[in-house]
mmCIF file of C-alpha atoms in Angstrom:
data_model
loop_
_atom_site.group_PDB
_atom_site.id
_atom_site.type_symbol
_atom_site.label_atom_id
_atom_site.label_comp_id
_atom_site.label_asym_id
_atom_site.label_seq_id
_atom_site.Cartn_x
_atom_site.Cartn_y
_atom_site.Cartn_z
ATOM 1 C CA MET K 392 -16.448 11.322 -37.517
ATOM 2 C CA SER K 393 -20.037 10.448 -36.834
ATOM 3 C CA GLY K 394 -22.436 12.857 -35.085
ATOM 4 C CA ARG K 395 -22.512 10.528 -31.997
ATOM 5 C CA ASP K 396 -18.830 10.459 -31.452
ATOM 6 C CA PRO K 397 -18.670 13.710 -29.378
ATOM 7 C CA LEU K 398 -21.443 12.512 -27.140
ATOM 8 C CA PHE K 399 -19.469 9.268 -26.519
ATOM 9 C CA ALA K 400 -16.286 11.264 -25.793
ATOM 10 C CA LEU K 401 -18.204 13.428 -23.346
ATOM 11 C CA GLN K 402 -19.517 10.378 -21.520
ATOM 12 C CA ARG K 403 -16.106 8.823 -21.302
ATOM 13 C CA ARG K 404 -14.558 11.950 -20.020
ATOM 14 C CA GLU K 405 -17.284 12.278 -17.403
ATOM 15 C CA ARG K 406 -16.580 8.603 -16.268
ATOM 16 C CA ILE K 407 -12.854 9.466 -16.064
ATOM 17 C CA MET K 408 -13.397 12.449 -13.902
ATOM 18 C CA ASP K 409 -15.871 10.571 -11.678
ATOM 19 C CA GLU K 410 -13.080 7.835 -11.120
ATOM 20 C CA ILE K 411 -10.528 10.544 -10.341
ATOM 21 C CA ARG K 412 -12.803 12.353 -7.911
ATOM 22 C CA GLU K 413 -13.463 9.121 -6.111
ATOM 23 C CA HIS K 414 -9.985 7.667 -5.963
ATOM 24 C CA GLY K 415 -7.730 10.628 -6.565
ATOM 25 C CA SER K 416 -6.124 9.019 -9.692
ATOM 26 C CA VAL K 417 -6.897 6.871 -12.690
ATOM 27 C CA SER K 418 -4.982 4.230 -14.626
ATOM 28 C CA VAL K 419 -5.225 4.212 -18.482
ATOM 29 C CA SER K 420 -5.313 0.408 -18.632
ATOM 30 C CA THR K 421 -7.947 -0.011 -15.939
ATOM 31 C CA ILE K 422 -10.357 2.560 -17.237
ATOM 32 C CA ALA K 423 -9.892 1.412 -20.918
ATOM 33 C CA ALA K 424 -10.847 -2.189 -19.877
ATOM 34 C CA ARG K 425 -13.735 -0.863 -17.858
ATOM 35 C CA LEU K 426 -15.203 1.250 -20.685
ATOM 36 C CA GLY K 427 -14.272 -1.266 -23.451
ATOM 37 C CA VAL K 428 -12.229 1.122 -25.531
ATOM 38 C CA SER K 429 -8.489 1.258 -26.543
ATOM 39 C CA GLU K 430 -5.814 2.745 -24.262
ATOM 40 C CA LEU K 431 -4.963 5.273 -27.063
ATOM 41 C CA THR K 432 -8.591 6.635 -26.811
ATOM 42 C CA ILE K 433 -8.275 6.994 -23.005
ATOM 43 C CA ARG K 434 -5.081 8.786 -23.365
ATOM 44 C CA ARG K 435 -6.583 11.248 -25.836
ATOM 45 C CA ASP K 436 -9.427 11.859 -23.360
ATOM 46 C CA ILE K 437 -6.863 12.411 -20.571
ATOM 47 C CA ASN K 438 -5.000 14.898 -22.894
ATOM 48 C CA ALA K 439 -8.205 16.792 -23.498
ATOM 49 C CA LEU K 440 -9.034 16.932 -19.771
ATOM 50 C CA ALA K 441 -5.458 18.133 -19.051
ATOM 51 C CA GLN K 442 -5.715 20.892 -21.548
ATOM 52 C CA GLN K 443 -8.845 22.088 -19.775
ATOM 53 C CA GLY K 444 -7.007 22.222 -16.570
ATOM 54 C CA LEU K 445 -9.012 19.490 -14.849
ATOM 55 C CA VAL K 446 -6.385 16.808 -14.398
ATOM 56 C CA THR K 447 -2.632 16.229 -14.266
ATOM 57 C CA ARG K 448 -1.213 13.617 -16.613
ATOM 58 C CA VAL K 449 1.179 11.266 -14.978
ATOM 59 C CA HIS K 450 2.865 8.049 -16.255
ATOM 60 C CA GLY K 451 0.146 5.504 -17.024
ATOM 61 C CA GLY K 452 -2.851 7.732 -16.077
ATOM 62 C CA ALA K 453 -3.935 10.977 -14.448
ATOM 63 C CA THR K 454 -4.508 12.584 -11.109
ATOM 64 C CA LEU K 455 -6.479 15.422 -9.628
ATOM 65 C CA ARG K 456 -4.798 18.605 -10.452
ATOM 66 C CA SER K 457 -3.038 20.209 -7.472
ATOM 67 C CA SER K 458 -3.218 23.730 -6.389
ATOM 68 C CA LEU K 459 0.554 23.845 -6.134
ATOM 69 C CA GLU K 460 0.980 23.479 -9.909
ATOM 70 C CA PRO K 461 2.122 26.632 -11.645
ATOM 71 C CA GLY K 462 -0.499 28.472 -13.494
ATOM 72 C CA LEU K 463 -3.468 26.753 -11.988
ATOM 73 C CA SER K 464 -6.217 29.365 -11.136
ATOM 74 C CA PRO K 465 -8.080 28.884 -7.808
ATOM 75 C CA ALA K 466 -11.289 28.320 -9.635
ATOM 76 C CA LEU K 467 -9.840 25.513 -11.765
ATOM 77 C CA ALA K 468 -8.312 23.930 -8.564
ATOM 78 C CA GLY K 469 -11.699 23.973 -6.849
ATOM 79 C CA HIS K 470 -10.354 26.431 -4.387
ATOM 80 C CA ASP K 471 -12.462 29.447 -5.255
ATOM 81 C CA PRO K 472 -12.846 31.312 -1.945
ATOM 82 C CA ALA K 473 -16.437 31.832 -2.714
ATOM 83 C CA VAL K 474 -17.142 28.051 -2.456
ATOM 84 C CA THR K 475 -14.371 26.693 -0.274
ATOM 85 C CA ARG K 476 -15.581 25.799 3.128
ATOM 86 C CA TYR K 477 -12.394 24.599 4.857
ATOM 87 C CA THR K 478 -8.685 24.960 4.431
ATOM 88 C CA ILE K 479 -6.708 21.853 5.598
ATOM 89 C CA GLY K 480 -3.038 21.447 5.948
ATOM 90 C CA MET K 481 -1.428 18.035 5.386
ATOM 91 C CA VAL K 482 2.106 17.009 6.341
ATOM 92 C CA VAL K 483 3.459 13.588 5.032
ATOM 93 C CA PRO K 484 6.942 12.214 5.459
ATOM 94 C CA SER K 485 7.404 11.229 1.782
ATOM 95 C CA LEU K 486 5.952 11.849 -1.651
ATOM 96 C CA ASP K 487 7.447 8.838 -3.367
ATOM 97 C CA TYR K 488 6.860 5.442 -1.818
ATOM 98 C CA TYR K 489 3.541 4.573 0.087
ATOM 99 C CA TRP K 490 2.181 8.069 0.680
ATOM 100 C CA PRO K 491 0.982 9.291 -2.831
ATOM 101 C CA PRO K 492 -2.134 7.120 -2.674
ATOM 102 C CA ILE K 493 -3.031 8.508 0.762
ATOM 103 C CA VAL K 494 -2.466 12.063 -0.550
ATOM 104 C CA HIS K 495 -4.674 11.316 -3.648
ATOM 105 C CA GLY K 496 -7.419 9.978 -1.341
ATOM 106 C CA ALA K 497 -7.249 13.035 0.824
ATOM 107 C CA ARG K 498 -7.281 15.388 -2.108
ATOM 108 C CA ALA K 499 -10.241 13.666 -3.759
ATOM 109 C CA GLN K 500 -12.259 13.824 -0.581
ATOM 110 C CA ALA K 501 -11.430 17.397 0.081
ATOM 111 C CA ALA K 502 -12.515 18.259 -3.495
ATOM 112 C CA GLN K 503 -15.847 16.509 -2.853
ATOM 113 C CA LEU K 504 -16.369 18.349 0.483
ATOM 114 C CA ARG K 505 -15.233 21.773 -0.852
ATOM 115 C CA ALA K 506 -12.167 21.889 1.114
ATOM 116 C CA ARG K 507 -8.806 23.311 0.229
ATOM 117 C CA LEU K 508 -5.907 20.952 0.826
ATOM 118 C CA LEU K 509 -2.457 22.447 1.422
ATOM 119 C CA LEU K 510 0.257 19.726 1.145
ATOM 120 C CA ARG K 511 3.686 19.761 2.628
ATOM 121 C CA ALA K 512 6.277 17.086 2.440
ATOM 122 C CA SER K 513 8.470 16.468 5.498
ATOM 123 C CA THR K 514 10.901 13.626 6.620
ATOM 124 C CA TYR K 515 10.667 11.254 9.384
ATOM 125 C CA ASP K 516 12.625 13.682 11.648
ATOM 126 C CA LEU K 517 10.352 15.155 14.293
ATOM 127 C CA ARG K 518 12.028 18.563 14.177
ATOM 128 C CA ASP K 519 11.228 18.733 10.409
ATOM 129 C CA ASN K 520 7.684 17.729 11.037
ATOM 130 C CA ARG K 521 7.156 20.490 13.573
ATOM 131 C CA ARG K 522 8.678 23.093 11.240
ATOM 132 C CA GLN K 523 6.267 22.006 8.416
ATOM 133 C CA VAL K 524 3.287 22.149 10.908
ATOM 134 C CA GLU K 525 4.359 25.569 12.251
ATOM 135 C CA ALA K 526 4.548 26.887 8.601
ATOM 136 C CA LEU K 527 0.949 25.643 7.902
ATOM 137 C CA LEU K 528 -0.277 27.249 11.136
ATOM 138 C CA ASN K 529 0.868 30.533 9.785
ATOM 139 C CA THR K 530 -1.552 30.161 6.794
ATOM 140 C CA PRO K 531 -4.416 32.536 7.085
ATOM 141 C CA GLY K 532 -7.733 30.795 7.581
ATOM 142 C CA LEU K 533 -6.299 27.339 8.354
ATOM 143 C CA HIS K 534 -9.011 25.066 9.881
ATOM 144 C CA GLY K 535 -7.219 21.844 10.710
ATOM 145 C CA LEU K 536 -4.256 19.537 10.170
ATOM 146 C CA ILE K 537 -3.629 15.996 8.998
ATOM 147 C CA VAL K 538 -0.146 14.787 9.936
ATOM 148 C CA ALA K 539 1.998 11.643 10.110
ATOM 149 C CA PRO K 540 4.904 12.181 12.588
ATOM 150 C CA ASP K 541 7.004 9.348 13.899
ATOM 151 C CA THR K 542 5.150 8.369 17.085
ATOM 152 C CA PHE K 543 7.751 5.885 18.470
ATOM 153 C CA GLY K 544 11.077 7.638 18.114
ATOM 154 C CA GLU K 545 12.756 9.954 20.662
ATOM 155 C CA ASN K 546 10.561 12.858 21.769
ATOM 156 C CA ALA K 547 7.507 11.278 20.105
ATOM 157 C CA ILE K 548 5.354 11.521 23.186
ATOM 158 C CA GLU K 549 6.138 15.226 23.443
ATOM 159 C CA MET K 550 5.270 15.716 19.814
ATOM 160 C CA LEU K 551 1.904 14.007 20.249
ATOM 161 C CA GLU K 552 0.999 16.169 23.256
ATOM 162 C CA TRP K 553 2.158 19.346 21.326
ATOM 163 C CA LEU K 554 -0.182 18.460 18.450
ATOM 164 C CA ASP K 555 -3.032 17.872 20.825
ATOM 165 C CA ALA K 556 -2.679 21.322 22.284
ATOM 166 C CA LEU K 557 -2.672 23.154 18.960
ATOM 167 C CA PRO K 558 -5.440 25.713 18.345
ATOM 168 C CA VAL K 559 -6.742 23.691 15.385
ATOM 169 C CA PRO K 560 -7.905 20.041 15.341
ATOM 170 C CA VAL K 561 -5.411 17.445 14.287
ATOM 171 C CA VAL K 562 -5.859 14.008 12.560
ATOM 172 C CA LEU K 563 -3.065 11.486 12.517
ATOM 173 C CA ALA K 564 -2.735 9.502 9.174
ATOM 174 C CA GLU K 565 -1.273 6.125 9.450
ATOM 175 C CA ARG K 566 -0.091 6.829 12.941
ATOM 176 C CA ARG K 567 -1.554 5.789 16.217
ATOM 177 C CA VAL K 568 -1.948 7.867 19.454
ATOM 178 C CA ARG K 569 0.150 6.177 22.021
ATOM 179 C CA SER K 570 -1.536 5.452 25.325
ATOM 180 C CA ALA K 571 1.395 7.034 27.139
ATOM 181 C CA ALA K 572 0.732 10.424 25.545
ATOM 182 C CA ALA K 573 -1.660 12.877 27.229
ATOM 183 C CA ALA K 574 -3.462 13.535 23.915
ATOM 184 C CA PRO K 575 -7.209 12.983 24.361
ATOM 185 C CA HIS K 576 -8.296 15.181 21.522
ATOM 186 C CA LEU K 577 -6.262 13.726 18.579
ATOM 187 C CA ASP K 578 -8.239 11.670 16.012
ATOM 188 C CA SER K 579 -6.440 9.066 14.080
ATOM 189 C CA VAL K 580 -6.918 6.670 11.032
ATOM 190 C CA VAL K 581 -4.626 3.673 10.402
ATOM 191 C CA SER K 582 -4.455 0.646 8.246
ATOM 192 C CA ASP K 583 -4.822 -2.351 10.483
ATOM 193 C CA HIS K 584 -1.423 -3.804 9.700
ATOM 194 C CA THR K 585 -1.831 -6.476 12.383
ATOM 195 C CA ALA K 586 -4.915 -7.774 10.724
ATOM 196 C CA GLY K 587 -3.029 -7.531 7.257
ATOM 197 C CA ALA K 588 -0.288 -9.797 8.494
ATOM 198 C CA ALA K 589 -2.936 -12.234 9.932
ATOM 199 C CA LEU K 590 -4.448 -12.462 6.448
ATOM 200 C CA ALA K 591 -1.054 -13.401 4.915
ATOM 201 C CA VAL K 592 -0.285 -16.024 7.533
ATOM 202 C CA ARG K 593 -3.783 -17.662 7.240
ATOM 203 C CA HIS K 594 -3.541 -17.732 3.447
ATOM 204 C CA LEU K 595 -0.119 -19.399 3.624
ATOM 205 C CA HIS K 596 -1.319 -21.820 6.093
ATOM 206 C CA GLU K 597 -4.349 -22.705 3.906
ATOM 207 C CA GLN K 598 -1.785 -23.461 1.130
ATOM 208 C CA GLY K 599 -0.192 -26.073 3.311
ATOM 209 C CA HIS K 600 2.672 -24.126 4.987
ATOM 210 C CA GLU K 601 3.501 -24.443 8.744
ATOM 211 C CA ARG K 602 6.913 -22.727 8.955
ATOM 212 C CA ILE K 603 6.159 -19.191 7.842
ATOM 213 C CA GLY K 604 8.726 -16.643 8.255
ATOM 214 C CA LEU K 605 8.885 -12.848 8.254
ATOM 215 C CA ILE K 606 11.403 -10.394 6.572
ATOM 216 C CA THR K 607 11.050 -6.642 7.243
ATOM 217 C CA GLU K 608 12.985 -3.532 6.087
ATOM 218 C CA THR K 609 12.427 -1.807 9.403
ATOM 219 C CA GLU K 610 10.221 -2.060 12.413
ATOM 220 C CA ARG K 611 9.147 1.520 12.248
ATOM 221 C CA PRO K 612 6.249 2.442 11.897
ATOM 222 C CA THR K 613 4.470 -0.474 10.001
ATOM 223 C CA GLY K 614 6.815 -3.294 10.690
ATOM 224 C CA ARG K 615 6.090 -3.494 14.428
ATOM 225 C CA TYR K 616 2.380 -4.115 13.697
ATOM 226 C CA VAL K 617 3.063 -6.575 10.943
ATOM 227 C CA ARG K 618 5.360 -8.454 13.259
ATOM 228 C CA ARG K 619 2.632 -8.480 16.011
ATOM 229 C CA GLY K 620 0.103 -9.841 13.595
ATOM 230 C CA TRP K 621 2.451 -12.454 12.305
ATOM 231 C CA GLU K 622 3.391 -13.680 15.726
ATOM 232 C CA SER K 623 -0.094 -13.758 17.198
ATOM 233 C CA THR K 624 -1.561 -15.557 14.245
ATOM 234 C CA LEU K 625 1.184 -18.236 14.252
ATOM 235 C CA ARG K 626 0.297 -18.927 17.857
ATOM 236 C CA SER K 627 -3.407 -18.988 17.347
ATOM 237 C CA LEU K 628 -2.972 -21.562 14.518
ATOM 238 C CA GLY K 629 -0.652 -23.626 16.677
ATOM 239 C CA LEU K 630 2.212 -23.067 14.129
ATOM 240 C CA PRO K 631 5.958 -22.937 15.190
ATOM 241 C CA THR K 632 7.225 -19.456 15.898
ATOM 242 C CA ASP K 633 11.010 -20.276 15.204
ATOM 243 C CA ALA K 634 10.847 -19.846 11.398
ATOM 244 C CA ALA K 635 12.992 -17.278 9.726
ATOM 245 C CA CYS K 636 12.512 -13.795 11.173
ATOM 246 C CA ILE K 637 14.789 -11.146 9.803
ATOM 247 C CA ASN K 638 14.576 -7.391 10.407
ATOM 248 C CA GLY K 639 16.543 -4.492 8.908
ATOM 249 C CA VAL K 640 17.052 -6.020 5.446
ATOM 250 C CA ARG K 641 17.811 -3.846 2.449
ATOM 251 C CA PHE K 642 17.938 -5.747 -0.783
ATOM 252 C CA ASP K 643 18.434 -2.467 -2.884
ATOM 253 C CA THR K 644 21.785 -1.193 -1.559
ATOM 254 C CA ALA K 645 25.384 -2.021 -1.868
ATOM 255 C CA GLY K 646 26.067 -5.546 -0.760
ATOM 256 C CA ARG K 647 22.558 -6.682 -1.683
ATOM 257 C CA GLU K 648 23.685 -10.023 -3.208
ATOM 258 C CA ARG K 649 25.299 -11.044 0.192
ATOM 259 C CA ALA K 650 22.313 -9.769 2.171
ATOM 260 C CA MET K 651 19.936 -11.912 -0.029
ATOM 261 C CA ASP K 652 22.103 -14.961 0.195
ATOM 262 C CA ASP K 653 22.277 -14.572 3.975
ATOM 263 C CA ALA K 654 18.459 -14.295 4.031
ATOM 264 C CA LEU K 655 17.997 -17.384 1.992
ATOM 265 C CA GLN K 656 20.498 -19.333 4.196
ATOM 266 C CA VAL K 657 18.463 -18.344 7.294
ATOM 267 C CA ILE K 658 15.257 -19.559 5.406
ATOM 268 C CA SER K 659 17.046 -22.856 4.656
ATOM 269 C CA ASP K 660 18.485 -23.309 8.137
ATOM 270 C CA THR K 661 15.043 -22.764 9.816
ATOM 271 C CA GLU K 662 13.289 -24.981 7.251
ATOM 272 C CA THR K 663 10.995 -22.032 6.390
ATOM 273 C CA THR K 664 8.860 -22.805 3.403
ATOM 274 C CA ALA K 665 6.973 -19.448 3.110
ATOM 275 C CA VAL K 666 7.779 -15.799 3.954
ATOM 276 C CA ILE K 667 6.004 -12.570 4.299
ATOM 277 C CA VAL K 668 8.278 -9.677 3.155
ATOM 278 C CA LEU K 669 7.753 -6.021 3.948
ATOM 279 C CA PRO K 670 7.757 -3.838 1.769
ATOM 280 C CA ASP K 671 7.120 -5.295 -1.590
ATOM 281 C CA PRO K 672 10.185 -3.930 -3.502
ATOM 282 C CA GLN K 673 12.223 -6.119 -1.140
ATOM 283 C CA ALA K 674 9.934 -9.134 -1.841
ATOM 284 C CA LEU K 675 10.408 -8.628 -5.609
ATOM 285 C CA ALA K 676 14.171 -8.376 -5.163
ATOM 286 C CA LEU K 677 14.140 -11.559 -2.962
ATOM 287 C CA GLU K 678 12.004 -13.487 -5.457
ATOM 288 C CA GLN K 679 14.388 -12.651 -8.360
ATOM 289 C CA HIS K 680 17.416 -13.661 -6.402
ATOM 290 C CA ALA K 681 15.870 -16.903 -5.228
ATOM 291 C CA LEU K 682 15.053 -17.817 -8.782
ATOM 292 C CA ASP K 683 18.638 -17.024 -9.807
ATOM 293 C CA ARG K 684 19.829 -19.377 -7.110
ATOM 294 C CA GLY K 685 17.575 -22.258 -8.402
ATOM 295 C CA ILE K 686 14.972 -21.835 -5.707
ATOM 296 C CA ARG K 687 11.553 -22.251 -7.342
ATOM 297 C CA VAL K 688 8.807 -19.911 -6.400
ATOM 298 C CA PRO K 689 6.252 -21.144 -5.011
ATOM 299 C CA HIS K 690 7.405 -24.818 -5.208
ATOM 300 C CA ASP K 691 10.357 -24.413 -2.912
ATOM 301 C CA LEU K 692 9.559 -20.986 -1.302
ATOM 302 C CA ALA K 693 6.288 -19.188 -1.245
ATOM 303 C CA ILE K 694 6.326 -15.364 -0.974
ATOM 304 C CA VAL K 695 3.747 -12.896 0.165
ATOM 305 C CA ALA K 696 4.660 -9.134 -0.113
ATOM 306 C CA TYR K 697 3.297 -6.621 2.438
ATOM 307 C CA ASP K 698 2.191 -3.578 0.350
ATOM 308 C CA ASP K 699 1.126 -3.820 -3.245
ATOM 309 C CA ASP K 700 2.961 -1.190 -5.246
ATOM 310 C CA VAL K 701 5.107 -3.333 -7.447
ATOM 311 C CA ALA K 702 4.320 -6.939 -6.307
ATOM 312 C CA ARG K 703 2.280 -7.584 -9.567
ATOM 313 C CA PHE K 704 5.444 -7.191 -11.574
ATOM 314 C CA GLY K 705 7.110 -10.306 -10.205
ATOM 315 C CA ASP K 706 7.490 -13.350 -12.329
ATOM 316 C CA PRO K 707 5.645 -15.094 -11.005
ATOM 317 C CA ALA K 708 3.477 -12.270 -9.843
ATOM 318 C CA ILE K 709 3.602 -11.902 -6.040
ATOM 319 C CA THR K 710 0.688 -12.145 -3.634
ATOM 320 C CA ALA K 711 0.486 -9.034 -1.570
ATOM 321 C CA VAL K 712 -1.440 -7.452 1.299
ATOM 322 C CA ARG K 713 -2.705 -4.114 0.167
ATOM 323 C CA PRO K 714 -3.314 -1.529 2.823
ATOM 324 C CA PRO K 715 -6.306 0.762 2.059
ATOM 325 C CA LYS K 716 -4.111 3.765 1.473
ATOM 326 C CA GLN K 717 -6.543 5.975 -0.497
ATOM 327 C CA HIS K 718 -9.204 5.226 2.041
ATOM 328 C CA VAL K 719 -6.944 6.350 4.768
ATOM 329 C CA GLY K 720 -6.594 9.724 3.155
ATOM 330 C CA ARG K 721 -10.252 10.080 2.582
ATOM 331 C CA GLU K 722 -11.164 9.103 6.109
ATOM 332 C CA ALA K 723 -8.570 11.504 7.525
ATOM 333 C CA VAL K 724 -10.356 14.343 5.677
ATOM 334 C CA ASN K 725 -13.774 12.987 6.857
ATOM 335 C CA LEU K 726 -12.576 12.862 10.554
ATOM 336 C CA LEU K 727 -11.238 16.336 10.443
ATOM 337 C CA ILE K 728 -14.324 17.920 8.940
ATOM 338 C CA ALA K 729 -16.590 16.036 11.256
ATOM 339 C CA ARG K 730 -14.514 17.429 14.163
ATOM 340 C CA LEU K 731 -14.887 20.928 12.670
ATOM 341 C CA GLU K 732 -18.605 20.636 12.246
ATOM 342 C CA ALA K 733 -19.312 18.874 15.568
ATOM 343 C CA GLY K 734 -17.139 20.990 17.823
ATOM 344 C CA SER K 735 -15.133 20.107 20.879
ATOM 345 C CA GLY K 736 -17.924 17.994 22.234
ATOM 346 C CA ARG K 737 -17.131 15.179 19.694
ATOM 347 C CA PRO K 738 -15.181 12.295 21.249
ATOM 348 C CA ALA K 739 -11.842 11.334 19.656
ATOM 349 C CA PHE K 740 -12.215 8.780 16.846
ATOM 350 C CA ARG K 741 -9.384 6.215 16.457
ATOM 351 C CA VAL K 742 -10.209 4.367 13.235
ATOM 352 C CA LYS K 743 -8.705 1.135 11.800
ATOM 353 C CA LEU K 744 -9.266 0.164 8.227
ATOM 354 C CA GLY K 745 -8.828 -3.400 7.088
ATOM 355 C CA PRO K 746 -6.326 -4.289 4.286
ATOM 356 C CA GLU K 747 -6.924 -6.726 1.466
ATOM 357 C CA LEU K 748 -5.086 -9.805 0.277
ATOM 358 C CA HIS K 749 -4.498 -9.969 -3.500
ATOM 359 C CA VAL K 750 -3.616 -13.585 -4.188
ATOM 360 C CA ARG K 751 -1.246 -14.264 -7.104
ATOM 361 C CA GLU K 752 0.994 -17.211 -8.275
ATOM 362 C CA SER K 753 3.876 -16.637 -5.785
ATOM 363 C CA SER K 754 1.980 -18.246 -2.888
ATOM 364 C CA LEU K 755 -0.372 -20.723 -4.448
ATOM 365 C CA ARG K 756 0.088 -24.405 -3.891
ATOM 366 C CA PRO K 757 1.860 -25.662 -7.003
ATOM 367 C CA SER K 758 -0.471 -27.833 -9.218
ATOM 368 C CA ILE K 759 0.993 -31.087 -10.202
ATOM 369 C CA PRO K 760 -0.584 -32.715 -13.212
ATOM 370 C CA ALA K 761 -2.286 -36.054 -12.594
ATOM 371 C CA PRO K 762 -0.592 -38.999 -14.249
ATOM 372 C CA ILE K 763 -2.231 -40.097 -17.320
ATOM 373 C CA ALA K 764 -3.895 -43.473 -16.828
ATOM 374 C CA VAL K 765 -3.188 -46.041 -19.603
ATOM 375 C CA ALA K 766 -4.783 -49.332 -19.736
ATOM 376 C CA PRO K 767 -2.088 -52.143 -19.459
ATOM 377 C CA ALA K 768 -3.428 -53.951 -22.494
ATOM 378 C CA ALA K 769 -2.611 -50.856 -24.537
ATOM 379 C CA ILE K 770 1.080 -51.223 -23.746
ATOM 380 C CA PRO K 771 2.950 -54.123 -25.349
ATOM 381 C CA THR K 772 3.942 -56.542 -22.462
ATOM 382 C CA ALA K 773 7.558 -56.589 -23.773
ATOM 383 C CA ILE K 774 8.236 -52.917 -22.947
ATOM 384 C CA ILE K 775 6.490 -52.680 -19.545
ATOM 385 C CA PRO K 776 9.343 -51.624 -17.191
ATOM 386 C CA THR K 777 9.915 -53.533 -14.041
ATOM 387 C CA PRO K 778 11.579 -52.296 -10.831
ATOM 388 C CA GLU K 779 14.767 -54.141 -11.799
ATOM 389 C CA ASP K 780 14.873 -52.175 -14.970
ATOM 390 C CA PRO K 781 17.991 -49.881 -14.699
ATOM 391 C CA LEU K 782 16.231 -47.131 -16.581
ATOM 392 C CA VAL K 783 13.617 -46.836 -13.942
ATOM 393 C CA LYS K 784 14.312 -44.233 -11.201
ATOM 394 C CA GLU K 785 12.362 -44.225 -7.924
ATOM 395 C CA THR K 786 10.744 -40.937 -7.104
ATOM 396 C CA PRO K 787 12.431 -39.409 -4.181
#
């Protein structure tokens, strides 16, 4: 090993830590490409950082280490009482799909602002949400809460008003404050799913589609805003609104083959040529099933997924709207700390963050190779086909 190698290793690890602090996590393949080194080198760097207690290794990368991990001292977690400014509780309805990037973003921003983040996983049940919030309220020194309750179900208005009346400030993450609720002090930050759906519709229209459908797993909580953006954008572009519109699909449960066949039949009956599918695991399943049924993607059916967790694994890779999840987590922490520092005189902030459209092969206009021009003199006259030639087939 040369004398310069340790210096290079230190620089790489600093870059890895900078990436994790900013985004909450890092991908081995992404950082390896960015730094121009092998993935094996990055894995060794992550192993070294993990041994120092600075990161947690996960499949394909690393994340900031959580204070909930066994054996992690407060100092290594960045939660030394001597330097911690705030203690923030966070309750999310899931720790598998959709929510981990939001948690990573919140954790990264909390670390930057010297805040301690206490995470609790709940469900979409309001009673469970309330139990988890009450448990955090009993934490000594708690300064504020970031929560994500169901804001449209039964008793949702009562829940919002209860949160607004708590003795600590509350920020809703990926949830909106309904106008019917008397909750003037609640801050919120959401992905603008209405605008995200508009991005998808406009992209498909630019690719030549006029009959653009929508398939959603559920209307709560994201689906209602995606549908609103889909409908309003179709109208603004003067496009028909009677394309395939299916809600409540599950292409990952028993009877999935029949459900997908039914969806494809609706798409065919309505002459729909492109669909937006929420969420992207359902889009991936639909694409695979369509191909199995001889429906070419994107030639016969263009697909855009809403959400971008697994869409890139499609074959062809699926175009997807990507909500700014990590930024939602970061901004929730920013809003809460701004409220703590400004006091009760600060007005409520209701923030919307715009999604991005990641264009891939599943929605692009198929490219048809131009015919090769051949000079007539180059072809022997005796074999030039004529329309009467039985071997010549007219193109439909």
